[in-house]
Coordinates of C-alpha atoms in Angstrom, one line a residue:
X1 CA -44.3 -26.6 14.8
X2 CA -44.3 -24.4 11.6
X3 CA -43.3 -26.1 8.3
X4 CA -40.0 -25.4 7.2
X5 CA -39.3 -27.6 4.0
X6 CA -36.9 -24.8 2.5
X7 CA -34.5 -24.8 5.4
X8 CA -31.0 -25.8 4.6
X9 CA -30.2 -27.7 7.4
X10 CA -26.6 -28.4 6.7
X11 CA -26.3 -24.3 5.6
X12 CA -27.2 -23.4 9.1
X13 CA -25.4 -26.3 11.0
X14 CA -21.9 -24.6 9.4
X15 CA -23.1 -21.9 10.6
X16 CA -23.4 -22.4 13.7
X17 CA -20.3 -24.5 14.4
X18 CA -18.6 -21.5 13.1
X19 CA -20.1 -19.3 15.4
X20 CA -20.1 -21.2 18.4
X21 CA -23.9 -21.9 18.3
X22 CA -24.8 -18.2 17.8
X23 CA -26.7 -17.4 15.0
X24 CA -28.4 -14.0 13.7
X25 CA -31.7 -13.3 12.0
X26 CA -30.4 -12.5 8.5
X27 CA -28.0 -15.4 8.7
X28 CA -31.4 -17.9 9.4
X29 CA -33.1 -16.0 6.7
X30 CA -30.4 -16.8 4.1
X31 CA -30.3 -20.8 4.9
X32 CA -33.7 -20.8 4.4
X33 CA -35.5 -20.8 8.0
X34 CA -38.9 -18.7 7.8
X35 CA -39.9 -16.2 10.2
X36 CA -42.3 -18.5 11.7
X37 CA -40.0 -21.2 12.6
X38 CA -37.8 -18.5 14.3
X39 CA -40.0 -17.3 16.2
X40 CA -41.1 -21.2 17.3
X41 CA -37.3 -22.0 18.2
X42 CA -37.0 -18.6 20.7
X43 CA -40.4 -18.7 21.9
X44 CA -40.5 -19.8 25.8
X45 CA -39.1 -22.5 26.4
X46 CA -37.9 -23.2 23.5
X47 CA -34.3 -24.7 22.2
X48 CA -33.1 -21.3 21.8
X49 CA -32.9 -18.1 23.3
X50 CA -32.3 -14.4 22.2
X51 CA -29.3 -13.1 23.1
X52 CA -29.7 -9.1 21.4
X53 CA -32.1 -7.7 18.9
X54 CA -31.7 -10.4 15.6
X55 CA -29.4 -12.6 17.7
X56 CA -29.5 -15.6 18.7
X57 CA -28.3 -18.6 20.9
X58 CA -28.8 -22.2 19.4
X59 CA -28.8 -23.6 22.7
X60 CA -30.2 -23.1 26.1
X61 CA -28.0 -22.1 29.5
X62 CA -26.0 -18.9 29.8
X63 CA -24.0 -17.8 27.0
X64 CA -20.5 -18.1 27.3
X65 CA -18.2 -15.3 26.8
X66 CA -17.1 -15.8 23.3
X67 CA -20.4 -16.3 22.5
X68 CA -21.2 -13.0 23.6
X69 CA -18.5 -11.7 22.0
X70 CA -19.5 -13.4 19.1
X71 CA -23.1 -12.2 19.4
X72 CA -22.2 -8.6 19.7
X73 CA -20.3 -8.8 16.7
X74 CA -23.2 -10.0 14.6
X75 CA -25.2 -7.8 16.5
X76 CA -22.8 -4.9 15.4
X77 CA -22.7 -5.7 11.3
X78 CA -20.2 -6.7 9.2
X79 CA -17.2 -5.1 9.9
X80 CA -17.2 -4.4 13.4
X81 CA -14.4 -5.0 15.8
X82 CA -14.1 -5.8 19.1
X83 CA -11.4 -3.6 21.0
X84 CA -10.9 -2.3 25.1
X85 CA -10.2 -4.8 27.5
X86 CA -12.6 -7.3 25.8
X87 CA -9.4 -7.1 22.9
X88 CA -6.2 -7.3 25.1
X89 CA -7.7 -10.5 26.6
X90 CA -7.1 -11.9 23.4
X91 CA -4.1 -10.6 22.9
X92 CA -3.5 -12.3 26.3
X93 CA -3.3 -9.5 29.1
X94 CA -4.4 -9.1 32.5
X95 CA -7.0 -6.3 32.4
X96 CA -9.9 -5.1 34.5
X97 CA -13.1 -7.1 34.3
X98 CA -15.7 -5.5 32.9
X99 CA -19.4 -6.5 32.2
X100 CA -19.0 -4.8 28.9
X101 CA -17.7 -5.6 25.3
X102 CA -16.6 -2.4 23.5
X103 CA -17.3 -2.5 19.8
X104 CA -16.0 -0.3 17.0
X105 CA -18.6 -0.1 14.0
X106 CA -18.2 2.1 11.1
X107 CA -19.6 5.9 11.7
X108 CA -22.8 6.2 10.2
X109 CA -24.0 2.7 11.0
X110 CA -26.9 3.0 14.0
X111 CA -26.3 0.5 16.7
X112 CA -27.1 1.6 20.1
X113 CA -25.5 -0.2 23.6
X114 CA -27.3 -3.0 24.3
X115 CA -27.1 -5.5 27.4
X116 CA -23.6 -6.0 27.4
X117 CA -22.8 -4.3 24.0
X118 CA -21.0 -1.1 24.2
X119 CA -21.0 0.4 20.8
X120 CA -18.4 2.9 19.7
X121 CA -19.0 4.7 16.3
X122 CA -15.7 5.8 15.1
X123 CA -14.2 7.3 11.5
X124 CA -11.5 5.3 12.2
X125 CA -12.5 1.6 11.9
X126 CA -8.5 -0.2 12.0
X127 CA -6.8 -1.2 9.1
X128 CA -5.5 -4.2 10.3
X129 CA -7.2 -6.5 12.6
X130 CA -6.8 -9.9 15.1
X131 CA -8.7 -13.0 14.4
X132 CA -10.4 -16.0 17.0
X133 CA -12.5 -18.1 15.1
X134 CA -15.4 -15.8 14.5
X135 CA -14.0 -13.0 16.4
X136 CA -11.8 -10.0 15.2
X137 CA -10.6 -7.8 17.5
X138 CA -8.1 -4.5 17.5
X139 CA -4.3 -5.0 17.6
X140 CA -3.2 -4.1 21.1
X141 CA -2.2 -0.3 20.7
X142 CA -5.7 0.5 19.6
X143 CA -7.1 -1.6 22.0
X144 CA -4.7 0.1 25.0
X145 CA -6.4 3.5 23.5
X146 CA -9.9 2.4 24.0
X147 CA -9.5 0.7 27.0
X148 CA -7.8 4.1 28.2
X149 CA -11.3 6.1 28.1
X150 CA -13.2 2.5 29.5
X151 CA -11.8 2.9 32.7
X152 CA -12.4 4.7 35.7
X153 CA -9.0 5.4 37.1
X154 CA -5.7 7.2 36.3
X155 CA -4.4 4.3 38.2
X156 CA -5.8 1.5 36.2
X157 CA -4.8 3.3 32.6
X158 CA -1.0 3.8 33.9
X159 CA -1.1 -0.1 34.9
X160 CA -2.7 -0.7 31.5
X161 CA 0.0 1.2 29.8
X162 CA 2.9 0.7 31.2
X163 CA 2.1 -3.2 31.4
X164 CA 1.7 -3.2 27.6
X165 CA 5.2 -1.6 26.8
X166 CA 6.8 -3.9 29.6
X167 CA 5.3 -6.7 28.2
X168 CA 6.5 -5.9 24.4
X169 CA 2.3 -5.4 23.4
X170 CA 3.3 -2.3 22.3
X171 CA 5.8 0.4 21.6
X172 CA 5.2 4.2 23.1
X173 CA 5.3 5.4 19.6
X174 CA 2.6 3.7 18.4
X175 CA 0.5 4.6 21.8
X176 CA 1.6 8.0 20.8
X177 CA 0.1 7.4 17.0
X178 CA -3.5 6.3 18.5
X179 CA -3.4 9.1 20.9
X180 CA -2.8 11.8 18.3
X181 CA -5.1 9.9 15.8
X182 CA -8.1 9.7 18.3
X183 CA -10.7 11.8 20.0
X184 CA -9.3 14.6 22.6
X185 CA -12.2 13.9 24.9
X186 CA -11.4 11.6 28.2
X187 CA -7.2 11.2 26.1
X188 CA -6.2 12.7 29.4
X189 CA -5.2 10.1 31.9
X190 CA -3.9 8.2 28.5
X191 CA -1.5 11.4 27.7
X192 CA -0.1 11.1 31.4
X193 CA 0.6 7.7 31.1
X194 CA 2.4 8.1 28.5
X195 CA 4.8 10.4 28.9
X196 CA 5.5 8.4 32.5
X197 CA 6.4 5.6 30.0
X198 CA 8.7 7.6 27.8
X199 CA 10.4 8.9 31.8
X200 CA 10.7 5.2 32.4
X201 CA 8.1 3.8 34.1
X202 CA 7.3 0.2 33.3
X203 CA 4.6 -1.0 35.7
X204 CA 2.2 0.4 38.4
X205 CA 4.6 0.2 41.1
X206 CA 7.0 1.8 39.5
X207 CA 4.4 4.4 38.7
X208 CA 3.6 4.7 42.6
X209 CA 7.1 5.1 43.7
X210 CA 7.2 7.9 41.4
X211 CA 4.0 9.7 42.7
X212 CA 5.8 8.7 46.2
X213 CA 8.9 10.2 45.3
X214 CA 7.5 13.7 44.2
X215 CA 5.1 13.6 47.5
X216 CA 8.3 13.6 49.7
X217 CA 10.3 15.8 48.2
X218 CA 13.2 13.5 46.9
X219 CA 14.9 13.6 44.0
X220 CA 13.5 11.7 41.0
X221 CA 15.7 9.0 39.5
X222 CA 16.0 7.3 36.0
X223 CA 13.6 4.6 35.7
X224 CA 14.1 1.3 34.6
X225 CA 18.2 2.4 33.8
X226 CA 20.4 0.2 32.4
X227 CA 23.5 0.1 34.5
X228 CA 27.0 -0.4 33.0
X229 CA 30.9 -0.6 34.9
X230 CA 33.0 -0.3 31.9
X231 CA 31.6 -2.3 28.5
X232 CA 30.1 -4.7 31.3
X233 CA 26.2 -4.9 31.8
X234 CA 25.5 -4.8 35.5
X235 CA 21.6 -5.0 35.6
X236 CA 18.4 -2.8 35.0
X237 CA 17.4 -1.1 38.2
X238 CA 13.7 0.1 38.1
X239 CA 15.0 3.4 39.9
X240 CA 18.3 4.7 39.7
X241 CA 20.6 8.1 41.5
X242 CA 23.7 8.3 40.1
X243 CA 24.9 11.0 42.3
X244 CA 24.8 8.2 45.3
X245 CA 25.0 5.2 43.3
X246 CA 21.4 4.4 45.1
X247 CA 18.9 1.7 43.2
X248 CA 15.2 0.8 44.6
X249 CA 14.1 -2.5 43.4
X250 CA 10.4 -2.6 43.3
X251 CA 9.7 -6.6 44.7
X252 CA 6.6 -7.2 42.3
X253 CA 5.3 -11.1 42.3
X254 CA 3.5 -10.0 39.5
X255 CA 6.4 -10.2 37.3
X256 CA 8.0 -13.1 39.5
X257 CA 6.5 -16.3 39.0
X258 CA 8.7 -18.7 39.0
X259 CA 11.4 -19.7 41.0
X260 CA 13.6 -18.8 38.3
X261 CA 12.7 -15.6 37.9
X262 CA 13.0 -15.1 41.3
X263 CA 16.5 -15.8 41.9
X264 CA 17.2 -13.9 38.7
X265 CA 16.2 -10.9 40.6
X266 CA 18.3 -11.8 43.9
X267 CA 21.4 -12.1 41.2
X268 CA 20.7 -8.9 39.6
X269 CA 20.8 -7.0 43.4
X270 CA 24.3 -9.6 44.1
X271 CA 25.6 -8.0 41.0
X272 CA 24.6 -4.1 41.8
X273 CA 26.0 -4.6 45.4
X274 CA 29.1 -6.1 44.1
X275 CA 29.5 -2.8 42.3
X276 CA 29.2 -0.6 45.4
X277 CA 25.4 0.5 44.6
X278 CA 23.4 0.5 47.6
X279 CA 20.4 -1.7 47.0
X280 CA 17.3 -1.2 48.7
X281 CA 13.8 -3.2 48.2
X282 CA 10.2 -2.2 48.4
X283 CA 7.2 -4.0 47.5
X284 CA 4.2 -2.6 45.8
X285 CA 1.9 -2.6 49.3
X286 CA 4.9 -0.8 51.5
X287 CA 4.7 2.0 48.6
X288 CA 1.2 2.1 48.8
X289 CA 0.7 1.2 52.7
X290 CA 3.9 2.6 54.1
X291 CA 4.9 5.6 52.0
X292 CA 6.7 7.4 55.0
X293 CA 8.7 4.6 55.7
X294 CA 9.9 3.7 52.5
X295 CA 10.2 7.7 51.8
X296 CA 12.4 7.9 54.9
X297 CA 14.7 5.1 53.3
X298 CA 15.3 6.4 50.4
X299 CA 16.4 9.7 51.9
X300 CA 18.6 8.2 53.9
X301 CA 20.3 5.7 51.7
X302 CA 20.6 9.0 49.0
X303 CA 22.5 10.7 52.0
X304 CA 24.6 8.0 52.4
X305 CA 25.5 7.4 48.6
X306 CA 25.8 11.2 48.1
X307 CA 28.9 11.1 51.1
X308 CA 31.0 8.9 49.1
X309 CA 32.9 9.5 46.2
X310 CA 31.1 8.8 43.0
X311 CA 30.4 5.2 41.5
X312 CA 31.9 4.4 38.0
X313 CA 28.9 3.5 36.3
X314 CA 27.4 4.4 33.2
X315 CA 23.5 4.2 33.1
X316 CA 21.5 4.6 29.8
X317 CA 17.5 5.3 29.7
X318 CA 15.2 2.6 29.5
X319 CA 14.5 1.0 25.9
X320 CA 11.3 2.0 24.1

């Protein structure tokens, strides 16, 4: 084994803790580490392994993915940022998998994709970022941007968007800010999504009824609308006539999982019946599976509702 007397073996052990065990060239360089005892650690079986060009693993096995995170960060340069669905995992959401981690690195900077690095150039490297350990990555409207032009479905960005509003990620405004602020190219689908949110829509079912809804030829309600009798809140029905006092509840486990949220929802229906609304419930696969069916409900609960006098309730649009 080369000599390697200058090596600062303490330097690079901090190093490394902080980094999970990954480790770039420069950063051996500076604790001292020639190029010859490099190259002796990541030769063939040897105790490490190269990860990307001038990164490496201090360990051998398969990466795991913060290390590859961390690795493509290093690999990226100082400054970079993690953001897509690599971000919003951080920030906690359930996203696509994807194979790749999309980086943001300052324009000008030459980094091509590599291996499972996905490098974005951009003018507009963000002002404020989230920190794990060693890894910074966008806050979640930026990230709900990129990952908007990652995938490879209108479907998948109206989950992704509508999820992050419903789930208090984000705000539509400040999806609206990235949206004007970024690139026109593939802002489509993202443009779309939005202004479903700003109608109401809060979740990919909800998005489906809608598409369902304009298929058949019905009347489109208010989404997500909160329902008063009096000064008295009633409930927030994900779809909502007023002229027949008609609500669909869209059954989503997703957003039911626990017991207690459960029965929270068969409450919210008690209370909406109690009030003379006609109440009827779909699940995400009958929208998707049985659209005729469901179509053929609504239509005739709307005929019903709309033969009766007119329910007392006051709705207001859904909160943004």
């Amino acid at each position: 084994m080369p000599k390697n007397a200058t090596l600062d073996h303490d330097a690079l052990e901090r190093v490394l803790r902080k980094q999970q065990r990954v480790v770039s060239r420069t950063q051996t360089l500076d604790c001292g580490m020639t190029p010859e005892a490099l190259r002796h650690r990541i030769r063939a079986g040897g105790p490490w392994s190269r990860l990307l060009p001038g990164v490496y693993l201090a360990a051998t096995g398969a990466p795991t993915l913060p290390q590859t995170e961390i690795a493509g960060l290093l690999y990226a340069g100082p400054g970079s940022v993690i953001t897509g669905l690599s971000a919003l995992r951080h920030h906690g959401m359930r996203v696509p998998e994807s194979p790749h981690i999309p980086i943001l690195i300052p324009a000008g900077r030459v980094r091509v994709s590599r291996a499972f690095v996905t490098s974005l150039p951009t003018s507009r490297m963000p002002e404020r970022v989230c920190y794990d350990g060693a890894i910074q990555f966008a806050l979640p409207p930026r990230a709900v941007a990129d990952a908007s032009r990652q995938l490879t479905s209108f479907r998948e960005v109206r989950a992704l968007v509508a999820d992050s509003v419903q789930q208090g990620r984000c705000r539509t405004d400040w999806l609206s800010d990235e949206l004007n602020g970024g690139p026109v190219r593939n802002s489509a689908w993202l443009r779309r999504a939005l202004a479903e949110v700003a109608d109401g829509i809060r979740s990919a079912a909800e998005g489906d009824l809608r598409d369902l809804l304009i298929g058949a030829h019905l009347p489109m309600p208010m989404f997500n609308a909160r329902l008063y009798a009096g000064k008295n809140f009633i409930a927030i029905a994900d779809a909502w006539w007023a002229a027949a006092g008609v609500a669909v509840e869209v059954d989503s486990r997703e957003w039911h999982l626990s017991p207690e949220d459960w029965e929270r929802t068969v409450r919210r229906s008690a209370l909406m019946s109690a009030c003379g609304i006609i109440v009827l419930h779909v699940t995400p696969r009958q929208i998707r599976d049985q659209a005729v069916e469901v179509a053929s409900a609504v239509g005739s609960a709307l005929d019903k509702g709309g033969a009766r006098p007119r329910l007392a309730i006051r709705a207001l649009p859904a909160g943004r």
